[in-house]
XYZ file of C-alpha atoms in Angstrom:
601
model
C 67.070 164.806 -35.185
C 69.888 162.702 -33.672
C 71.063 159.648 -35.523
C 70.603 156.118 -34.142
C 73.591 153.885 -33.310
C 72.955 151.867 -36.432
C 72.992 154.993 -38.658
C 76.153 156.300 -36.991
C 77.958 152.985 -37.520
C 76.787 152.895 -41.100
C 78.151 156.343 -41.688
C 81.411 155.387 -40.006
C 81.872 152.279 -42.219
C 81.195 154.347 -45.400
C 83.775 156.863 -44.299
C 86.367 154.145 -43.516
C 85.855 152.494 -46.918
C 86.867 155.703 -48.663
C 90.289 155.578 -46.928
C 91.864 152.376 -48.372
C 94.730 152.324 -45.796
C 92.463 152.468 -42.819
C 90.012 150.069 -44.408
C 92.700 147.415 -44.976
C 93.971 147.932 -41.383
C 90.469 147.469 -40.013
C 90.017 144.211 -42.032
C 93.376 142.908 -40.830
C 92.453 143.619 -37.213
C 89.092 141.801 -37.716
C 90.869 138.810 -39.268
C 93.317 138.629 -36.275
C 90.405 138.790 -33.853
C 88.454 136.050 -35.620
C 91.558 133.829 -35.820
C 92.250 134.212 -32.111
C 88.567 133.160 -31.340
C 88.950 130.039 -33.542
C 92.172 128.926 -31.796
C 90.439 128.550 -28.406
C 87.436 126.668 -29.675
C 87.290 122.921 -28.829
C 84.923 119.990 -29.236
C 81.302 120.980 -29.757
C 82.009 124.740 -29.924
C 84.471 124.254 -32.771
C 82.043 121.981 -34.618
C 79.249 124.580 -34.212
C 81.508 127.424 -35.502
C 82.525 125.421 -38.569
C 78.905 124.467 -39.366
C 77.801 128.155 -39.111
C 80.746 129.316 -41.219
C 79.935 126.705 -43.833
C 76.349 127.827 -44.005
C 77.379 131.539 -44.260
C 79.743 130.826 -47.148
C 77.060 128.729 -48.883
C 74.529 131.527 -48.560
C 77.004 134.115 -49.893
C 77.738 131.968 -52.978
C 74.026 131.461 -53.683
C 73.308 135.167 -53.402
C 76.276 135.985 -55.689
C 75.104 133.384 -58.276
C 71.541 134.815 -58.151
C 72.765 138.380 -58.661
C 74.585 137.310 -61.792
C 71.512 135.573 -63.082
C 69.222 138.554 -62.376
C 71.616 141.025 -63.957
C 70.239 142.158 -67.368
C 72.443 141.374 -70.316
C 73.327 144.161 -72.783
C 71.104 143.964 -75.892
C 72.745 142.686 -79.113
C 69.988 144.102 -81.309
C 70.150 147.593 -82.740
C 66.427 148.069 -82.688
C 63.233 146.589 -81.278
C 62.108 145.658 -84.738
C 65.139 143.406 -85.400
C 64.563 141.740 -82.016
C 60.973 141.135 -82.830
C 61.818 139.503 -86.156
C 64.312 137.176 -84.509
C 61.789 136.219 -81.769
C 59.063 135.459 -84.443
C 61.513 133.307 -86.391
C 62.338 131.221 -83.247
C 58.701 130.854 -82.292
C 57.826 129.554 -85.739
C 60.546 126.954 -85.458
C 59.385 125.573 -82.097
C 56.967 122.560 -81.944
C 53.317 123.374 -81.301
C 53.130 121.073 -78.287
C 53.545 123.188 -75.116
C 55.416 120.438 -73.210
C 57.945 119.962 -75.940
C 58.250 123.770 -76.350
C 59.068 124.103 -72.597
C 61.731 121.338 -72.745
C 63.466 122.929 -75.781
C 63.435 126.497 -74.313
C 64.756 125.162 -70.966
C 67.591 123.276 -72.752
C 68.534 126.394 -74.759
C 68.461 128.534 -71.625
C 70.736 126.040 -69.800
C 73.173 125.903 -72.733
C 73.650 129.715 -72.795
C 73.856 130.000 -69.040
C 70.511 131.782 -68.332
C 69.417 129.085 -65.800
C 71.568 126.548 -63.990
C 71.725 123.009 -65.301
C 69.668 120.502 -63.383
C 71.804 118.146 -61.256
C 70.687 114.656 -60.292
C 70.446 114.460 -56.514
C 71.059 111.047 -55.083
C 68.644 110.083 -52.420
C 69.791 107.722 -49.645
C 67.666 105.877 -47.145
C 68.534 106.749 -43.563
C 68.820 103.831 -41.073
C 66.532 104.127 -38.046
C 68.258 104.983 -34.745
C 66.791 101.860 -33.209
C 68.369 99.679 -35.905
C 71.694 101.333 -35.331
C 71.488 100.714 -31.608
C 70.429 97.097 -32.200
C 73.541 96.499 -34.450
C 75.761 98.338 -31.908
C 74.493 96.199 -28.991
C 74.774 93.032 -31.127
C 78.546 93.676 -31.629
C 78.942 94.115 -27.824
C 77.316 90.823 -26.908
C 79.597 88.371 -25.204
C 78.727 85.572 -27.662
C 79.681 87.778 -30.588
C 82.881 89.448 -29.258
C 85.058 89.148 -26.144
C 86.824 91.781 -24.170
C 90.577 91.833 -23.909
C 91.860 91.996 -20.334
C 95.263 93.724 -20.777
C 95.960 97.292 -19.574
C 97.256 98.100 -23.047
C 94.267 96.587 -24.893
C 92.511 99.972 -25.414
C 91.164 102.036 -28.265
C 90.692 105.804 -28.077
C 87.460 106.844 -29.878
C 86.481 110.471 -30.697
C 82.795 110.984 -29.910
C 80.334 113.194 -31.900
C 80.821 116.099 -29.487
C 84.614 116.081 -30.061
C 85.554 114.437 -26.746
C 87.795 111.425 -26.628
C 86.840 108.253 -24.761
C 89.088 105.258 -23.991
C 87.390 101.838 -24.489
C 88.681 98.374 -23.710
C 89.252 96.511 -26.997
C 86.861 93.738 -27.974
C 87.630 90.964 -30.559
C 85.046 89.338 -32.824
C 84.687 85.589 -32.559
C 83.750 85.233 -36.240
C 84.390 87.185 -39.372
C 82.028 89.978 -40.492
C 80.188 87.769 -43.001
C 79.327 85.127 -40.382
C 78.239 87.796 -37.880
C 76.064 89.398 -40.528
C 74.386 86.046 -41.249
C 73.862 85.532 -37.529
C 72.295 88.951 -37.162
C 70.008 88.386 -40.142
C 68.912 85.009 -38.740
C 67.958 86.655 -35.455
C 66.318 89.684 -37.163
C 64.607 88.236 -40.234
C 62.329 91.243 -40.794
C 65.157 93.775 -40.785
C 66.407 95.133 -44.137
C 70.137 95.850 -43.757
C 72.981 95.348 -46.232
C 76.246 93.715 -45.214
C 78.102 97.000 -46.007
C 75.922 98.938 -43.637
C 76.285 96.237 -41.008
C 80.093 96.478 -41.338
C 80.089 100.286 -41.189
C 78.021 100.260 -37.930
C 80.704 98.173 -36.162
C 82.050 100.152 -33.177
C 85.696 101.228 -33.576
C 86.773 99.386 -30.428
C 85.305 96.050 -31.699
C 87.954 94.702 -34.089
C 88.198 91.522 -36.171
C 90.629 88.745 -35.288
C 93.094 89.870 -37.954
C 93.754 93.050 -35.967
C 95.394 91.055 -33.220
C 99.112 90.643 -33.517
C 99.143 87.749 -31.115
C 96.007 85.798 -30.139
C 95.888 83.630 -27.010
C 93.547 82.241 -24.379
C 91.360 80.621 -27.148
C 89.203 77.576 -26.743
C 91.222 74.341 -27.304
C 88.253 72.433 -28.811
C 87.146 75.126 -31.160
C 90.653 75.946 -32.401
C 91.423 72.310 -33.097
C 88.270 71.941 -35.220
C 89.077 75.174 -37.043
C 92.583 73.985 -37.836
C 91.144 70.757 -39.233
C 88.446 72.467 -41.292
C 91.043 74.820 -42.770
C 92.892 71.812 -44.214
C 90.019 69.695 -45.497
C 87.900 72.565 -46.982
C 89.749 72.385 -50.318
C 89.017 68.585 -50.644
C 85.278 68.763 -49.869
C 82.809 69.991 -52.493
C 80.248 72.633 -51.292
C 80.711 74.993 -48.437
C 80.076 72.614 -45.556
C 83.624 72.976 -44.255
C 84.183 76.639 -45.071
C 83.616 77.900 -41.530
C 83.022 76.576 -38.060
C 79.448 77.781 -37.863
C 78.460 76.357 -41.320
C 80.044 73.060 -40.441
C 78.173 72.554 -37.162
C 74.831 73.827 -38.661
C 75.129 71.311 -41.577
C 75.608 68.332 -39.180
C 72.335 68.758 -37.212
C 68.613 69.182 -37.766
C 68.470 72.161 -35.485
C 71.163 73.921 -33.337
C 68.445 74.575 -30.781
C 67.757 70.863 -30.301
C 69.616 69.336 -27.386
C 69.503 65.794 -28.755
C 70.965 66.941 -32.124
C 73.805 68.828 -30.567
C 74.808 65.925 -28.348
C 74.573 63.352 -31.233
C 71.510 61.603 -29.828
C 69.155 62.399 -32.766
C 68.409 59.503 -35.181
C 67.389 61.866 -37.990
C 70.748 63.626 -38.404
C 73.159 60.866 -37.445
C 74.101 60.309 -41.100
C 74.453 64.004 -41.995
C 78.260 63.840 -41.793
C 78.357 60.936 -44.273
C 75.928 62.599 -46.688
C 77.357 66.147 -46.569
C 81.044 65.659 -45.966
C 82.275 62.100 -46.726
C 80.231 61.647 -49.958
C 81.433 65.078 -51.229
C 85.132 64.393 -50.906
C 86.660 65.354 -54.242
C 89.919 63.375 -53.938
C 89.713 60.286 -51.677
C 93.474 59.463 -52.196
C 94.735 62.856 -51.096
C 96.940 63.044 -47.963
C 95.861 65.787 -45.629
C 98.009 67.207 -42.890
C 96.892 69.614 -40.174
C 97.970 70.978 -36.792
C 96.372 70.282 -33.439
C 96.790 71.695 -29.937
C 97.609 69.003 -27.393
C 98.368 68.802 -23.649
C 102.070 68.054 -23.095
C 101.727 67.802 -19.326
C 98.797 66.454 -17.376
C 95.768 64.577 -18.659
C 94.244 65.028 -22.051
C 90.604 64.374 -22.575
C 88.679 63.658 -25.784
C 85.525 65.781 -25.815
C 82.443 65.665 -28.011
C 82.745 68.892 -30.080
C 79.104 69.510 -30.923
C 78.230 69.226 -27.267
C 80.877 71.825 -26.490
C 79.364 74.175 -29.153
C 75.944 73.725 -27.624
C 77.141 74.351 -24.073
C 78.775 77.647 -25.254
C 75.645 78.791 -27.161
C 73.209 77.792 -24.431
C 75.239 79.534 -21.636
C 75.591 82.677 -23.706
C 71.842 82.753 -24.408
C 71.032 82.255 -20.746
C 73.479 85.018 -19.807
C 71.954 87.514 -22.168
C 68.442 86.555 -21.123
C 69.147 86.941 -17.363
C 70.723 90.379 -17.971
C 67.573 91.548 -19.734
C 65.444 90.308 -16.842
C 67.567 91.990 -14.151
C 65.584 94.049 -11.614
C 65.988 95.531 -8.167
C 65.031 92.156 -6.708
C 66.899 90.022 -9.231
C 70.459 90.823 -10.181
C 73.153 89.179 -12.310
C 76.749 88.988 -11.066
C 79.812 88.032 -13.145
C 83.117 87.434 -11.385
C 86.743 86.518 -12.304
C 90.321 86.968 -11.226
C 92.260 89.488 -13.363
C 95.856 88.748 -14.330
C 98.151 89.512 -11.431
C 99.452 93.090 -11.314
C 103.184 93.653 -10.659
C 103.738 96.678 -8.417
C 106.544 98.779 -9.889
C 107.839 102.302 -9.600
C 109.102 104.761 -12.214
C 112.928 105.116 -12.280
C 113.488 102.086 -10.067
C 116.901 100.395 -9.709
C 117.718 97.071 -11.215
C 117.309 94.984 -7.976
C 113.896 96.575 -7.375
C 112.857 95.772 -10.899
C 113.483 91.952 -10.461
C 111.916 91.912 -7.027
C 108.541 93.466 -7.660
C 105.595 92.166 -5.626
C 102.629 90.669 -7.500
C 99.065 91.731 -6.640
C 95.927 89.667 -7.164
C 92.712 91.409 -8.377
C 89.263 89.969 -8.033
C 86.909 91.654 -10.551
C 83.148 91.652 -10.535
C 80.248 93.362 -12.300
C 76.683 93.623 -11.021
C 73.657 94.168 -13.244
C 70.463 95.537 -11.601
C 67.393 97.430 -12.737
C 68.521 101.013 -12.289
C 72.287 100.825 -11.890
C 75.330 98.644 -12.653
C 78.381 98.197 -10.441
C 81.942 97.401 -11.407
C 84.256 95.937 -8.653
C 87.987 95.400 -8.603
C 89.218 93.835 -5.376
C 93.088 93.857 -5.140
C 94.794 91.454 -2.750
C 98.382 90.513 -1.801
C 97.168 86.844 -1.578
C 97.809 85.318 -4.933
C 96.596 81.810 -4.187
C 93.177 82.445 -5.955
C 91.558 79.708 -3.898
C 88.043 79.249 -2.661
C 88.556 81.299 0.464
C 89.686 84.315 -1.562
C 86.576 83.933 -3.734
C 84.376 83.765 -0.626
C 86.064 86.839 0.835
C 85.633 88.780 -2.446
C 81.936 87.903 -2.638
C 81.562 88.899 0.997
C 83.160 92.302 0.305
C 80.994 92.936 -2.806
C 77.721 92.079 -0.996
C 78.826 94.175 2.068
C 79.696 97.014 -0.202
C 76.321 97.113 -1.931
C 74.831 96.953 1.584
C 77.016 99.828 2.633
C 75.919 101.897 -0.436
C 79.250 102.709 -1.952
C 81.264 102.790 1.360
C 84.038 101.289 -0.677
C 87.759 101.074 -0.362
C 89.153 99.891 -3.514
C 95.303 93.879 -5.051
C 95.173 90.156 -6.554
C 92.113 91.882 -8.236
C 88.774 90.053 -8.016
C 86.498 91.624 -10.647
C 82.727 91.328 -10.793
C 79.878 92.943 -12.782
C 76.267 92.982 -11.644
C 73.280 93.458 -13.941
C 69.878 94.607 -12.642
C 66.873 96.168 -14.355
C 67.688 99.902 -13.865
C 71.315 99.945 -12.771
C 74.494 97.913 -13.258
C 77.561 97.679 -10.948
C 81.209 97.044 -11.762
C 83.483 95.675 -8.952
C 87.274 95.545 -8.696
C 88.407 94.045 -5.386
C 92.220 94.375 -4.980
C 93.913 92.251 -2.370
C 97.443 91.698 -1.126
C 96.605 87.981 -0.930
C 97.362 86.590 -4.385
C 96.600 82.942 -3.754
C 93.299 83.185 -5.576
C 92.011 80.313 -3.387
C 88.513 79.440 -2.135
C 88.874 81.697 0.897
C 89.707 84.769 -1.200
C 86.764 83.947 -3.465
C 84.429 83.680 -0.460
C 85.756 86.949 0.995
C 85.232 88.738 -2.422
C 81.744 87.290 -2.815
C 80.778 88.428 0.703
C 81.972 91.950 -0.055
C 80.060 92.100 -3.373
C 76.850 90.657 -1.973
C 76.789 92.881 1.143
C 77.285 95.941 -1.072
C 74.508 94.906 -3.441
C 72.035 94.239 -0.638
C 72.566 97.702 0.754
C 71.851 99.387 -2.606
C 69.116 96.904 -3.550
C 67.434 95.905 -0.249
C 64.610 93.998 -2.087
C 67.009 91.625 -3.794
C 65.666 88.042 -3.849
C 67.354 86.302 -6.779
C 71.085 86.249 -7.748
C 72.387 84.544 -10.890
C 76.152 84.502 -10.892
C 78.387 83.704 -13.921
C 82.060 82.827 -13.992
C 84.539 80.689 -15.893
C 85.096 77.091 -14.807
C 88.463 77.475 -12.987
C 88.701 74.379 -10.762
C 90.966 76.048 -8.145
C 88.523 78.942 -7.643
C 84.924 78.272 -8.599
C 84.191 74.897 -10.096
C 85.004 72.708 -7.088
C 83.149 70.897 -4.241
C 84.216 73.472 -1.555
C 82.761 76.379 -3.467
C 79.574 74.383 -4.170
C 79.180 73.746 -0.454
C 79.762 77.397 0.282
C 76.911 78.466 -2.076
C 74.429 76.910 0.320
C 75.946 78.954 3.119
C 75.882 82.225 1.195
C 72.197 81.667 0.131
C 71.168 81.079 3.751
C 73.129 83.958 5.210
C 71.667 86.526 2.764
C 68.292 84.874 2.325
C 68.482 84.902 -1.451
C 67.714 82.429 -4.290
C 71.210 81.796 -5.567
C 72.349 80.136 -8.772
C 75.870 79.833 -10.198
C 76.455 79.355 -13.985
C 79.727 78.420 -15.610
C 80.639 79.546 -19.172
C 81.764 76.741 -21.523
C 85.483 75.926 -21.454
C 87.643 78.868 -22.723
C 84.531 80.982 -23.278
C 84.515 82.939 -20.067
C 85.856 86.254 -21.314
C 83.541 89.128 -20.592
C 83.117 92.559 -19.123
C 84.983 91.642 -15.918
C 88.227 91.216 -17.977
C 87.750 94.784 -19.171
C 87.287 96.007 -15.605
C 90.648 94.432 -14.573
C 92.436 95.827 -17.626
C 91.013 99.285 -17.061
C 91.948 99.700 -13.394
C 95.409 98.270 -14.036
C 95.943 100.691 -16.965
C 94.780 103.678 -14.847
C 97.144 102.745 -11.992
C 100.040 101.988 -14.291
C 99.662 105.377 -16.025
C 99.754 107.066 -12.634
C 102.919 105.135 -11.703
C 104.617 106.323 -14.905
C 103.714 109.864 -13.852
C 105.523 109.465 -10.544
C 102.848 107.946 -8.180
C 103.945 105.215 -5.754
C 102.088 101.930 -5.498
C 103.479 99.545 -2.893
C 100.337 97.985 -1.463
C 96.672 97.252 -2.030
C 95.841 100.520 -0.210
C 98.062 102.548 -2.603
C 96.435 100.777 -5.576
C 92.980 101.707 -4.380
C 93.991 105.284 -3.550
C 95.326 105.795 -7.094
C 92.482 104.024 -8.850
C 89.799 105.952 -7.018
C 91.386 109.212 -8.292
C 91.135 107.992 -11.810
C 87.633 106.438 -12.002
C 84.263 106.735 -10.240
C 82.607 104.016 -12.293
C 84.322 101.055 -10.648
C 83.676 100.158 -6.962
C 87.097 99.505 -5.420
C 87.399 97.641 -2.092
C 90.381 95.809 -0.570
C 90.108 92.171 0.279
C 92.082 92.374 3.563
C 93.861 89.594 5.489
C 91.101 89.893 8.086
C 88.432 89.267 5.428
C 90.242 86.104 4.317
C 90.942 84.888 7.942
C 87.271 85.462 8.744
C 86.306 83.265 5.747
C 88.747 80.531 6.845
C 87.391 80.502 10.416
C 83.781 80.438 9.131
C 84.278 77.809 6.413
C 86.781 75.270 7.876
C 83.994 73.403 9.640
C 81.569 73.765 6.742
C 84.067 72.417 4.225
C 84.426 69.180 6.263
C 80.953 68.279 5.031
C 81.733 69.112 1.363
C 80.972 66.156 -1.019
C 82.732 65.216 -4.280
C 80.364 65.912 -7.156
C 80.258 63.334 -10.047
C 80.932 64.767 -13.500
C 81.938 68.169 -12.123
C 83.698 69.110 -15.318
C 80.487 68.608 -17.320
C 78.264 70.617 -15.015
C 77.636 74.244 -16.043
C 74.792 75.281 -13.691
C 74.358 74.963 -9.914
C 71.265 76.106 -8.029
C 70.692 76.227 -4.265
C 67.356 74.521 -3.566
C 67.123 74.767 0.186
C 69.267 74.869 3.340
C 71.179 71.669 2.427
C 70.387 70.846 -1.212
C 72.090 71.722 -4.495
C 70.757 71.113 -8.026
C 73.226 70.511 -10.883
C 72.623 70.718 -14.642
C 74.824 70.152 -17.675
C 73.877 73.697 -18.752
C 71.461 76.256 -17.451
C 68.409 75.404 -19.601
C 69.042 71.637 -19.646
C 66.033 69.437 -18.577
C 68.225 66.832 -16.932
C 69.285 67.641 -13.362
C 71.073 65.998 -10.435
C 70.416 66.717 -6.769
C 73.048 66.660 -4.017
C 72.137 66.872 -0.264
C 74.552 67.745 2.547
């Protein structure tokens, strides 16, 4: 009867093993083959190979150990009688209790190596995936950390599958202890240690200490922090140990508007009771540093009100993002730092005569999809017309369903229920004026309407830049935009110096991608070149140019409308504007404030 393949191979291996030279040559050939396979493995394949190899080695060691245990030991007794006497002697010495007898026999067997010694296995409680995701999302909240806008502000993170992803760096506002207390306050039923909370911090979210040079911070908050740092050593207790503890100790509730604006009679004496009466040395001289305005006007501002504005606007922002749907979207816009167009290996004269490019960035949140926009422009005025043009482009682009042409860069981000959108609108117009803003908004809104035709409500967030957004011309234009697109439009302003967000990351990302291409030899001399390069590098950001025609169209459309613009009292204090009807605006100090002021045109 013929042998099977398995039998033939078995016979062949037995024959090879008898010839030591051939056997060693075969093993060397197998090693070389296995090593060549390992060298080409990457990512998930390499991780899988290592895991299988580890399990194979572990199984081999266990089998080897078991074979040694099962192997009979040579007898030390000359006869069965002598063995029986020794066994009887041992049994008579053992306790009569079966449990005690088992413990002693087990201990003797372990001491002579018959059975392995028992090892204590430490059990650890695994955190639920939902809790891990909640902590991860907490770190990414805009009221917990802010995103750096620079093209070099990135962190490369290796994912579980072995791939590497570049993230825009985020900086924590507070230290880990304060963030942990805030998380516990919001999630009182969650059991999580501070160590685990710190370990779950994403690698691209870093503490303040990781920043070599910090800038663009809030003037009011930093001045109070500088003061608290100096007086903490002279005040008993921990009332001045951190900014959050200090503000919490001065009010009945941080959620009460009257308390935060010093209008509550119950907590008006808290500063005297908790700070002044706990001063350890009343004769000590304290010195501290303060940021001041050298040029222009300086204004004294109520600090607790500033804290409340920042918190309330952040809460409103997060709430509206969660409520985003196909009919109600959230849009965040801002101008990125101007981009200087350079070339690799350029001569000295060219280096000192580079042309700046303005970039209007935007991000759209919706129900099913988000959109990132970067709108470059050569107009660097950053005025109201540039803003209008950028918004026009974004809306038109969403209408046109991704028919985008991505240099000032106007950035925007839109949140909806199922989908978010990131916008970067480059433009050769770097004025950043009201006409560029209008052109950018027109682009963004038209694009959104195309993708989400059922859109009815738009809540837009931005910083309070007076030359771009927080001004009477832009307020007047909001009525026009709402009427043109038949939408319920509201515009919210973040508190002073608290406007950093995802749109800054969009601007930094597209500039980094284009700059990397320039270093590799690509040429970028215009907004068209910028868009062409950026579109090769990313598909996640919608890139459309704010052209001169877009801005001119905004100027022609708005010149007559702006003649009816009215000066709004207390513009600097207003943080929420809502279009009520065809000629009416509603202003609030912050988005959830009960007090409101109405202006008719």
